Coordinates of C-alpha atoms in Angstrom, one line a residue:
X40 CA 36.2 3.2 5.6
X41 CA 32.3 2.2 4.9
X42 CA 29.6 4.8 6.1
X43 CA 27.5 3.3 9.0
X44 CA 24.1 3.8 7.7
X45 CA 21.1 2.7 10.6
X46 CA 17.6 2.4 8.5
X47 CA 14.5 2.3 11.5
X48 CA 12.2 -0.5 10.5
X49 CA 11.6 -3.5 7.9
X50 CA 8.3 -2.2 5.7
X51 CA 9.1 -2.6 2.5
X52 CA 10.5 0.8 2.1
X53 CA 12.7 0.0 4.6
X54 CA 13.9 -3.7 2.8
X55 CA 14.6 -1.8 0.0
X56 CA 16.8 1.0 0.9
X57 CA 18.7 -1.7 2.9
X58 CA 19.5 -3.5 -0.2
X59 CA 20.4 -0.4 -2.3
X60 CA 22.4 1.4 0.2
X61 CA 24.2 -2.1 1.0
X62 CA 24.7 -2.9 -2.7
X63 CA 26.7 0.7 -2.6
X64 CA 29.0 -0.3 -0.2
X65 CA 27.5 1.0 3.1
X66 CA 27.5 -0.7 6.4
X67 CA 23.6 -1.1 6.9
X68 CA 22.2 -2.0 10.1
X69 CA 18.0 -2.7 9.8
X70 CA 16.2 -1.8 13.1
X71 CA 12.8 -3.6 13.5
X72 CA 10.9 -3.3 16.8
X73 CA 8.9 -6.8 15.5
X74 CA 10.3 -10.3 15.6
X75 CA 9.6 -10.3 11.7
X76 CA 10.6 -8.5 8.9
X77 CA 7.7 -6.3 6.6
X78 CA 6.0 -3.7 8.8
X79 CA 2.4 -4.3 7.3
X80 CA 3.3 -7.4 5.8
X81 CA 4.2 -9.0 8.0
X82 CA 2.7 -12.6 8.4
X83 CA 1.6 -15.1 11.5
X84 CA 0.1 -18.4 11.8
X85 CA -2.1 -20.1 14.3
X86 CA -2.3 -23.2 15.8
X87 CA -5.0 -24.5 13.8
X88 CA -3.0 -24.3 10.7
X89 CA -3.7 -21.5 9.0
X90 CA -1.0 -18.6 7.4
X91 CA -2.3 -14.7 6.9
X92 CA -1.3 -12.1 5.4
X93 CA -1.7 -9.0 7.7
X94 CA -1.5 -6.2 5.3
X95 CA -0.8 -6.6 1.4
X96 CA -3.3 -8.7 -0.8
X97 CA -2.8 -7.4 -4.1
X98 CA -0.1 -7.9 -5.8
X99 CA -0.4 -5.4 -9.3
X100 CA 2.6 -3.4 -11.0
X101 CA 4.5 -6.9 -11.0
X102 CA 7.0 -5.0 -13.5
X103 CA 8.2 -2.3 -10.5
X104 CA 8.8 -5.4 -7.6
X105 CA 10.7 -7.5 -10.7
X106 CA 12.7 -4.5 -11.2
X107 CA 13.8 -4.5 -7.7
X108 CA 15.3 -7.9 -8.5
X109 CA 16.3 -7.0 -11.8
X110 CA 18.7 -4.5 -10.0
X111 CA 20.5 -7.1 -7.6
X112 CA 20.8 -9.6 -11.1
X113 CA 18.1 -11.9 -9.8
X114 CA 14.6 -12.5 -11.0
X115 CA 11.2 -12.6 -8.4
X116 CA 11.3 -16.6 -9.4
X117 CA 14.6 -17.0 -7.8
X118 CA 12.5 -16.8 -4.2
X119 CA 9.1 -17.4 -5.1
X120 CA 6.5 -18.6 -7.5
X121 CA 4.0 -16.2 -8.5
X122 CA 0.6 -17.2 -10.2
X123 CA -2.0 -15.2 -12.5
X124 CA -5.5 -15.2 -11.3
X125 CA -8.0 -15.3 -13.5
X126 CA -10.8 -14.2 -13.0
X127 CA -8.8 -10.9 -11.5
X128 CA -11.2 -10.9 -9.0
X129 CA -15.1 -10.6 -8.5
X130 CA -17.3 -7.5 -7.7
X131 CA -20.5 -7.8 -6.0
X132 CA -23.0 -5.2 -6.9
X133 CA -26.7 -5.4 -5.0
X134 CA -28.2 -6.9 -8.3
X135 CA -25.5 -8.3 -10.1
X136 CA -21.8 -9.5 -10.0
X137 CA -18.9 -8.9 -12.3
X138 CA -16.2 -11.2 -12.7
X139 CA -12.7 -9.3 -13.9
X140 CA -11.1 -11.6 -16.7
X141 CA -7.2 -12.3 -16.6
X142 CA -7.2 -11.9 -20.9
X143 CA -8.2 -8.3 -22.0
X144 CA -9.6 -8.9 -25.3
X145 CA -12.6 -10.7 -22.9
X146 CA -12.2 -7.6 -20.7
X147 CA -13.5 -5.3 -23.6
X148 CA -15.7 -7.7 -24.6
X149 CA -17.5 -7.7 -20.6
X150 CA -17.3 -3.8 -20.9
X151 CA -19.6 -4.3 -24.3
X152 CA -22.2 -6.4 -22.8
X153 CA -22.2 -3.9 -20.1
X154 CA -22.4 -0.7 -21.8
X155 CA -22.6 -0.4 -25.9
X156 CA -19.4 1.0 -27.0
X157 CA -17.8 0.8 -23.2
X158 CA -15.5 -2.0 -24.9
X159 CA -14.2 0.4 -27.7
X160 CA -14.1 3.4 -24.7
X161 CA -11.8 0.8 -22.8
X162 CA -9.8 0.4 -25.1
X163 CA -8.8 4.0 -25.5
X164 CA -8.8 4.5 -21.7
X165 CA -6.3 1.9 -21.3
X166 CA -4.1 3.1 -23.8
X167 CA -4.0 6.4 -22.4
X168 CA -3.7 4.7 -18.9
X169 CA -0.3 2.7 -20.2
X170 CA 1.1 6.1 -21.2
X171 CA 0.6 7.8 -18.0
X172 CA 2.1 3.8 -16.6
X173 CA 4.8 4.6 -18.3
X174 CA 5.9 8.7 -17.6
X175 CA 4.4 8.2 -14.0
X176 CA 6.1 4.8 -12.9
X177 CA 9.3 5.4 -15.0
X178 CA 10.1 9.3 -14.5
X179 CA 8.0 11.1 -11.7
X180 CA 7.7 8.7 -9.0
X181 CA 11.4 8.0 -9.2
X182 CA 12.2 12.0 -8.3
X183 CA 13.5 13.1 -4.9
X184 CA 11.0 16.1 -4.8
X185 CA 13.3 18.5 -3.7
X186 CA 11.9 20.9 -6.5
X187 CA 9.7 21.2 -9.3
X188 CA 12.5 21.6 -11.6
X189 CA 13.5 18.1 -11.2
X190 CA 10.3 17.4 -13.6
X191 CA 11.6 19.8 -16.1
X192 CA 11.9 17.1 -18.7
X193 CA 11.8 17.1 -22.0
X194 CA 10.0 13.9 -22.2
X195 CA 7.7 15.1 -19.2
X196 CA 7.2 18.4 -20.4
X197 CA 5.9 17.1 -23.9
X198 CA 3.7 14.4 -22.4
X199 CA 2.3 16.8 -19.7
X200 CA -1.5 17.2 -21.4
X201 CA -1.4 13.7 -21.9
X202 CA -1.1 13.0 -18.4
X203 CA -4.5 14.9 -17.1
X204 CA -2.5 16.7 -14.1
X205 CA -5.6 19.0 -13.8
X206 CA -8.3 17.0 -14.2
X207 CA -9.8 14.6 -11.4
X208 CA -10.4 11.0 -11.8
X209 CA -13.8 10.9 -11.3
X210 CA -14.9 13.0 -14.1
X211 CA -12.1 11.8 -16.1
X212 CA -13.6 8.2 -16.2
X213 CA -17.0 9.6 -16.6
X214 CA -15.6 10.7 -19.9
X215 CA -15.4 7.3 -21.1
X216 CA -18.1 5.2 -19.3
X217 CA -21.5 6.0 -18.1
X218 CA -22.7 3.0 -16.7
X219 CA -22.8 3.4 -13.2
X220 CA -21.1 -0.3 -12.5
X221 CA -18.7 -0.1 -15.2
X222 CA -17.6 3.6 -13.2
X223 CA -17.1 1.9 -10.1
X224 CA -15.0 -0.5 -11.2
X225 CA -12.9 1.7 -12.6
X226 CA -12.7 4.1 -9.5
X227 CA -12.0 1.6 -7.3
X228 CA -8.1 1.1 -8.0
X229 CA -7.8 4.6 -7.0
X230 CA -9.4 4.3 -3.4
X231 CA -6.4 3.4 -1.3
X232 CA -4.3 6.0 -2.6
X233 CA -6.1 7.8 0.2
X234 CA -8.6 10.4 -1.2
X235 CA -12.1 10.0 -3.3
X236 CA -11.6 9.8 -6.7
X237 CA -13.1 13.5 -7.5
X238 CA -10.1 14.5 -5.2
X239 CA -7.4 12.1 -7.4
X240 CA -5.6 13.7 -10.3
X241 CA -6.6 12.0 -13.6
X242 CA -3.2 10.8 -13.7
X243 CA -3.7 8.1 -11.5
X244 CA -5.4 6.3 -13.9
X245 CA -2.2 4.5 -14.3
X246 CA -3.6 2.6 -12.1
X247 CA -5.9 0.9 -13.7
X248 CA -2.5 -0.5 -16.0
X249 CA -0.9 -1.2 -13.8
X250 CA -3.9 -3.6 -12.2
X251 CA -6.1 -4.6 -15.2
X252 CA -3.8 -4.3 -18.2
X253 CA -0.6 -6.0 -15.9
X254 CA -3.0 -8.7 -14.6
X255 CA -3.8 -9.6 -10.9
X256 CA -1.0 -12.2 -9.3
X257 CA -0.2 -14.4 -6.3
X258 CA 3.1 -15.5 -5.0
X259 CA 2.5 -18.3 -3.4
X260 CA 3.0 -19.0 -0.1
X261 CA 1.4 -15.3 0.3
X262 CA 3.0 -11.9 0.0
X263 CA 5.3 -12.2 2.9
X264 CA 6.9 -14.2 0.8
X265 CA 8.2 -10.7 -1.2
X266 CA 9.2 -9.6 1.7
X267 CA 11.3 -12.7 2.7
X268 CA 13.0 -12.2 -0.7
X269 CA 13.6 -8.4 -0.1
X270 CA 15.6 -9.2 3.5
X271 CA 17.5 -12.2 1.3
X272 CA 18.6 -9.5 -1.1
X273 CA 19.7 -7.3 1.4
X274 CA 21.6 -9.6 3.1
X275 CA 23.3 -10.7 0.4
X276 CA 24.3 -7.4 -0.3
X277 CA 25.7 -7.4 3.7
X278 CA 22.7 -5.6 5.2
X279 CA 22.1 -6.7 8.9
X280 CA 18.6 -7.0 10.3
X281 CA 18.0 -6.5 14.1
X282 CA 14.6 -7.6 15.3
X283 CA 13.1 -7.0 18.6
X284 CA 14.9 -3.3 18.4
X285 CA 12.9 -0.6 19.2
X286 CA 14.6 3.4 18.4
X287 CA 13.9 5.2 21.0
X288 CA 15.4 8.4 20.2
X289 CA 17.5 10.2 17.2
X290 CA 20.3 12.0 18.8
X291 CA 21.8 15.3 17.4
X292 CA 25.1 17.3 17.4
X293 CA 24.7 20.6 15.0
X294 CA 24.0 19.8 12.1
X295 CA 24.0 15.6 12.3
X296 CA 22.3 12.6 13.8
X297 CA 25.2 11.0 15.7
X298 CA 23.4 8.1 17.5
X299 CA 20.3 6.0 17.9
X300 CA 19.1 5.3 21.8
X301 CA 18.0 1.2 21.2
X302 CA 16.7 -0.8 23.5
X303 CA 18.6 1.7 26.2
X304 CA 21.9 1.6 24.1
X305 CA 23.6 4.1 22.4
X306 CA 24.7 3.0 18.6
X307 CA 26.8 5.4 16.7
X308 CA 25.7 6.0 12.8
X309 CA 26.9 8.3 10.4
X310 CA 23.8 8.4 8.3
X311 CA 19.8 7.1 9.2
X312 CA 16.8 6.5 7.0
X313 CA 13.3 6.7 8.9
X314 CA 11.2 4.2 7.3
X315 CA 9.1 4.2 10.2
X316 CA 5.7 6.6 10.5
X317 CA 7.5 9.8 9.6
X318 CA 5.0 11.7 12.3
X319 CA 6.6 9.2 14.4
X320 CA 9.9 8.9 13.5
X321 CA 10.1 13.0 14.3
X322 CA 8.7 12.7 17.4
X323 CA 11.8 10.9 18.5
X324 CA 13.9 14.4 17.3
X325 CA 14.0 17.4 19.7
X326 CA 11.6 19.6 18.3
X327 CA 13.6 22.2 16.7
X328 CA 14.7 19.8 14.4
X329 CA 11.7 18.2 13.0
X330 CA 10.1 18.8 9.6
X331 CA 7.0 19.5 10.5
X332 CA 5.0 20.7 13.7
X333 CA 1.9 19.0 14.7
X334 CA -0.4 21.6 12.7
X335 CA 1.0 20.3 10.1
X336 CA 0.2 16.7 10.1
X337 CA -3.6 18.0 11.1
X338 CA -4.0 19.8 8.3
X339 CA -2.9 16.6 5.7
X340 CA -5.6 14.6 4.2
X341 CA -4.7 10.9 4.7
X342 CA -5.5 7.6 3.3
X343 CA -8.0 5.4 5.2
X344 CA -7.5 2.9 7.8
X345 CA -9.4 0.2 8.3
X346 CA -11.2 -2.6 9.8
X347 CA -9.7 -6.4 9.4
X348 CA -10.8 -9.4 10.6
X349 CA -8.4 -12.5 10.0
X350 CA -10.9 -15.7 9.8
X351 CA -10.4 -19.6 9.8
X352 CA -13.3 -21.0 8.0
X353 CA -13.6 -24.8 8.9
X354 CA -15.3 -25.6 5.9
X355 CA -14.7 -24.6 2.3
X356 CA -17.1 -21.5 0.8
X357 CA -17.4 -22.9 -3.1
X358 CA -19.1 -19.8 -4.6
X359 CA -16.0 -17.6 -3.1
X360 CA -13.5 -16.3 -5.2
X361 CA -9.7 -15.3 -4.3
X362 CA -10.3 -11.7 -4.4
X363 CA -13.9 -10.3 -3.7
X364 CA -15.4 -7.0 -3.5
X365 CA -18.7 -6.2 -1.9
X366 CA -19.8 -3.0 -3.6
X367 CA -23.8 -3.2 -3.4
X368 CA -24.0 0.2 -1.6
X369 CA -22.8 3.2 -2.7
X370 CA -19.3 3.9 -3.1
X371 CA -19.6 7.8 -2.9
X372 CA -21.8 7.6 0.0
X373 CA -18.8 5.3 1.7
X374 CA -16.0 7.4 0.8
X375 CA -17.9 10.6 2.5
X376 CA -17.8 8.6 5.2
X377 CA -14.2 8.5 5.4
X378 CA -13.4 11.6 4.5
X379 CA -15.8 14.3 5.3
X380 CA -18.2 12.8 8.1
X381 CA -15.0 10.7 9.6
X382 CA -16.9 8.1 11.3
X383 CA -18.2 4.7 11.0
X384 CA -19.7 4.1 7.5
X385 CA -24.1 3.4 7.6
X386 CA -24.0 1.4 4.5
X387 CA -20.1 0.2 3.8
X388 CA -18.2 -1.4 1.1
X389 CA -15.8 -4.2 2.0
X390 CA -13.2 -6.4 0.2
X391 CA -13.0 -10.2 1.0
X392 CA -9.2 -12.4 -0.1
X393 CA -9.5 -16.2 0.3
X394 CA -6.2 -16.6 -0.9
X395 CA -6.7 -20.8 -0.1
X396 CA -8.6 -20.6 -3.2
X397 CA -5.0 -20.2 -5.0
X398 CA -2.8 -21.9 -2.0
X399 CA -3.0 -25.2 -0.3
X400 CA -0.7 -23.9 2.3
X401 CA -2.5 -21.0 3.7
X402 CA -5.3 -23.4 5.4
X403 CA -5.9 -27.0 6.5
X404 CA -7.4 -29.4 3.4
X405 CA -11.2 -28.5 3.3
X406 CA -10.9 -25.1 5.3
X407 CA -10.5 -21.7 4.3
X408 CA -8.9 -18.6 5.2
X409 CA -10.5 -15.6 5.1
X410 CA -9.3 -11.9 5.0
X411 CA -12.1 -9.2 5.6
X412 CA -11.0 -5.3 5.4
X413 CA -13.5 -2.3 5.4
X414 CA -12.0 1.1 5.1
X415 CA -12.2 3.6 7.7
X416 CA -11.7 7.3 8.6
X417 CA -8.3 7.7 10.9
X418 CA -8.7 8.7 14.3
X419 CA -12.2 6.8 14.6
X420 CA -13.5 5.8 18.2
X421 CA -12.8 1.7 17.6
X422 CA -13.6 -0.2 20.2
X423 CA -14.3 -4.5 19.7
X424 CA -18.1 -4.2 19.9
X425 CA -18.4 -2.2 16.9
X426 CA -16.0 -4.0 15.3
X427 CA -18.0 -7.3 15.8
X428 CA -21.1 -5.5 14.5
X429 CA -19.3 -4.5 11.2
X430 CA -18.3 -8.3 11.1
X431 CA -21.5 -9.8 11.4
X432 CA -22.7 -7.6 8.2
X433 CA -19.6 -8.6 6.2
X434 CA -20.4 -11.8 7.1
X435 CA -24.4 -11.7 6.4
X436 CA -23.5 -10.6 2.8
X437 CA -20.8 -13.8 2.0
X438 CA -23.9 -15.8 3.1
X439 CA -26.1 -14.1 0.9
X440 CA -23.4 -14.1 -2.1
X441 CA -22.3 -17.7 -1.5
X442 CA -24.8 -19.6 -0.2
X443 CA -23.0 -20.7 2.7
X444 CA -25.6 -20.4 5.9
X445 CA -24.1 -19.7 9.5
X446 CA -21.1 -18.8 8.7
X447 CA -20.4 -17.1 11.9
X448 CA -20.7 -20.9 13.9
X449 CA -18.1 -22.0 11.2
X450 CA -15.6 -19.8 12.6
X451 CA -12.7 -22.0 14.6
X452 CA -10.0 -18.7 14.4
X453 CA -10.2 -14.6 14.7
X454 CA -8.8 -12.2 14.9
X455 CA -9.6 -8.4 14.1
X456 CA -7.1 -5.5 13.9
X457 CA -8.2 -2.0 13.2
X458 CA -7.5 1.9 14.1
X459 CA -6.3 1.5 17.7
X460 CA -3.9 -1.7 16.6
X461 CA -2.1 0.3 13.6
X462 CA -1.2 3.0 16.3
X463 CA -0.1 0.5 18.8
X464 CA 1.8 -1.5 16.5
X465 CA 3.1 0.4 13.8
X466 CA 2.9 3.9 15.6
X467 CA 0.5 4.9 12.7
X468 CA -0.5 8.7 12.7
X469 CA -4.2 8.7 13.2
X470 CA -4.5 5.0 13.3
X471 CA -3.9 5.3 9.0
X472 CA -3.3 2.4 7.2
X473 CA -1.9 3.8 3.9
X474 CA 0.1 7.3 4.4
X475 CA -0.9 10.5 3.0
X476 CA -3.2 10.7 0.0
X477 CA -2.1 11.6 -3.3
X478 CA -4.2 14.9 -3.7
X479 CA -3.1 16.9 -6.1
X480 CA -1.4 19.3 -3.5
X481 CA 0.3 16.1 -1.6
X482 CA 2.0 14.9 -5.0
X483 CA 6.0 14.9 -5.3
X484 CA 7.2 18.4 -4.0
X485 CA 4.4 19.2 -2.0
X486 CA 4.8 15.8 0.1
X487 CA 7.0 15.7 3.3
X488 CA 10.2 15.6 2.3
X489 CA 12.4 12.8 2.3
X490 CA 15.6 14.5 3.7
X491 CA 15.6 16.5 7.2
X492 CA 15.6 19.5 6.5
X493 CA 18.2 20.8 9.4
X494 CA 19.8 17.8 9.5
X495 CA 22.4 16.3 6.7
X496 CA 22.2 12.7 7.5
X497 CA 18.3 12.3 8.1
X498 CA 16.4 10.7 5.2
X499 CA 12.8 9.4 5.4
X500 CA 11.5 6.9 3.6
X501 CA 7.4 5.2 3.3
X502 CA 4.1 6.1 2.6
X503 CA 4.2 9.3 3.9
X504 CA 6.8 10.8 2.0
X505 CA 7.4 10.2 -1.7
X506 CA 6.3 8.9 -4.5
X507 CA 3.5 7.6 -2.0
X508 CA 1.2 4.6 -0.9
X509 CA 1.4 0.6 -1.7
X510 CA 4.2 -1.6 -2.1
X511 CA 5.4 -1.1 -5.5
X512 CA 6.1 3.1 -4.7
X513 CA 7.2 2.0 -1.2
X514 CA 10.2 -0.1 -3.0
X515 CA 10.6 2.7 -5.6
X516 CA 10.8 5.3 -2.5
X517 CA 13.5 3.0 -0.8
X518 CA 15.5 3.3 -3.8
X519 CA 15.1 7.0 -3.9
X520 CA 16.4 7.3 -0.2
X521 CA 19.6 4.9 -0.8
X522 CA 20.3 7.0 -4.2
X523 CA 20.2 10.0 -2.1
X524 CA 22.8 9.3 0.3
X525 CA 25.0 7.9 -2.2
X526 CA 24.7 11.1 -4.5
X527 CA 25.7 12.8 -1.8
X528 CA 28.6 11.0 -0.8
X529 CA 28.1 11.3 2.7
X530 CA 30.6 14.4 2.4
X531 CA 28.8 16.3 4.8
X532 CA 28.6 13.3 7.5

């Protein structure tokens, strides 16, 4: 007889544990308290005609999503087309701009004008950078992080100085590059995995592979569009998705989860993965059996949330690329902000997608739409006249950078989200937007761990456990989950 398995929630952690587990011949039921699959990616449109993306933009590591498909015998094409940009994107400094080339060769060459040397340096870094790509995205992140001894490797344990554990990133790329632009550009990958990049293990530079070496893409139609292909893989494998289900609580006998209260209903399950907030998804255990207490959670440095404003531009902006970022303050001075003053930056940074630049079908002929996002500290006062204060500077700057006057009277939609709408609508600890940090004490064993540790049949899954934040480690993480309960053999259910 199959195994019952009930995953909470349709992020794309949650898509892709419901595929693997499916694939292995559970009965998987997907609860989603949304009418729409993806969590943060999810997707909406408006009457005027335009289609946004609510959360993910960019679309780097390409290799890690094809493998998801790769796994299930299809190929990312089989559901969507998916487009190089080139330039990568642009990056606004207070006295100049930098364009980020698709071809790397004229990468190295734009480092050169830059800096003498930096193109040489680049070089080196990047090779480095596809080494730690390739130990970090093909062995660690795909541990459980039960225990350290699960990275007693031979191939990790030679390649361990290689992958500047011990060193942080800011200093590590201040090895290479002096310039002060050419350093920002290659800290900012590193941002939204939650911490400054003094506070990042040098490891991480894997990041700036998997995003400048792999190339910047675009499926068209917009990134829900991965997650539309994610629910058709699972579905094929027999996963079922509920929508408009909300879990109200995780019932326990012993040692086991035996039900889910849904929408007032009891469901029976032998096994359930929490892809939901994991601060949240223990709030709905009695307290004796959750992980962690609420000291806990205080004590963890998280990733930022942020500010958003969803735009419909009714004319086009020429001078606007698809991805922009607006770096003419300063980035450490920002990123204090966030994490040691924890409140509303003076001088912030902001990013800017206009993914109609790439795709007709995101916004009527002529228009544009326009994604704005600022990060922010969690648990910030947020209230809609601050937020429209932070919009008219994000918009000031596009005017200045584009030429575009009044852009503020060219607005016929909006529609802002920040802190108070990521707890409402995703119960989001702290209002965050991208799970814990990866600090070097919140990497692998020292995150929150993706089984319960009382209970034999709870398994978390997301951001805030392992490998960590953004979609390619969130699909990596479902895998993890659905490999878990299949090692096991749900012999102790």
């Amino acid at each position: 007889m199959r195994k019952k398995i009930a995953i909470i929630g349709s992020g794309f952690s949650g898509l892709s544990a419901a595929a693997y587990a499916a694939k292995f011949g559970c009965e998987v039921h997907v609860f989603e308290q949304h009418s729409q699959p993806g969590g943060r990616a999810r997707q909406f449109s408006t009457n005027q005609g335009y289609v946004f993306d609510m959360g993910p933009s960019w679309y780097w590591m390409p290799d890690i999503i094809e493998s998801f498909f790769t796994d299930f015998e299809f190929k990312a094409a089989d559901f969507y087309r998916l487009e190089s940009l080139d330039p990568q994107f642009e990056m606004i400094f207070s006295d100049d701009k930098i364009n980020i080339p698709k071809d790397f060769d004229d990468l190295k060459s734009l480092f050169e004008e830059i800096e003498s040397g930096a193109g040489l340096h680049l070089e080196k870094f990047m090779t480095s950078a596809k080494f730690k790509y390739e130990v970090g995205m093909k062995e660690f992140v795909n541990k459980p992080s039960y225990s350290w001894l699960e990275f007693a490797s031979y191939k990790i344990a030679k390649s361990s100085l290689k992958l500047d554990l011990l060193s942080n990133f800011k200093d590590y790329v201040g090895k290479y590059f002096k310039n002060d632009k050419l350093r920002t550009l290659m800290e900012f990958p590193v941002i939204f995995l939650g911490a400054s990049p003094d506070k990042i293990p040098a490891l991480y530079s894997l990041m700036n592979y998997g995003g400048y070496g792999l190339g910047t893409h675009y499926p068209m139609g917009g990134f829900y569009q991965v997650v539309l292909a994610m629910k058709k893989v699972a579905e094929i494998q027999g996963a079922v998705f509920h929508f408009n289900h909300t879990v109200e609580k995780i019932n326990v006998q012993k040692d086991k989860v035996t039900s889910l209260m849904i929408n007032g209903e009891l469901h029976d399950f032998d096994a359930v993965v929490a892809s939901s907030d994991y601060h949240h998804s223990e709030s709905l255990l009695p307290e004796e059996f959750r992980n962690y207490n609420e000291e806990y959670w205080k004590s963890r440095t998280f990733a930022p949330s942020c500010l958003i404003y969803y735009l419909g531009i009714s004319e086009q902006i020429t001078k606007l690329k698809h991805h922009t970022l607006f770096f003419e303050n300063d980035l450490d001075e920002h990123i204090r902000s966030i994490y040691k003053e924890k409140k509303w930056p003076e001088k912030p940074l902001f990013y800017a997608c206009c993914p109609s630049k790439s795709d007709p079908s995101v916004a009527p002929k002529g228009k544009e739409n326009l994604f704005l996002l600022m990060p922010l500290a969690i648990n910030i006062n947020d209230d809609e006249a601050t937020r429209e204060r932070y919009l008219k500077d994000m918009l000031n700057r596009l005017e200045r950078h584009t030429g575009v006057s009044d852009l503020i009277s060219k607005i016929e939609y909006k529609k802002s989200y920040c802190v108070k709408d990521f707890m409402a609508d995703y119960n989001a600890y702290g209002g965050n937007a991208y799970g814990l940090a990866n600090t070097l004490k919140q990497t692998a064993v020292l995150k929150p761990k993706i089984k319960n540790k009382k209970l034999n049949n709870l398994f978390y899954t997301g951001q805030l456990t392992v490998p960590g934040p953004g979609v390619p480690p969130a699909i990596i993480s479902g895998r993890i989950v659905a490999n878990e309960i299949i090692k096991l053999n749900l012999k102790t259910i």
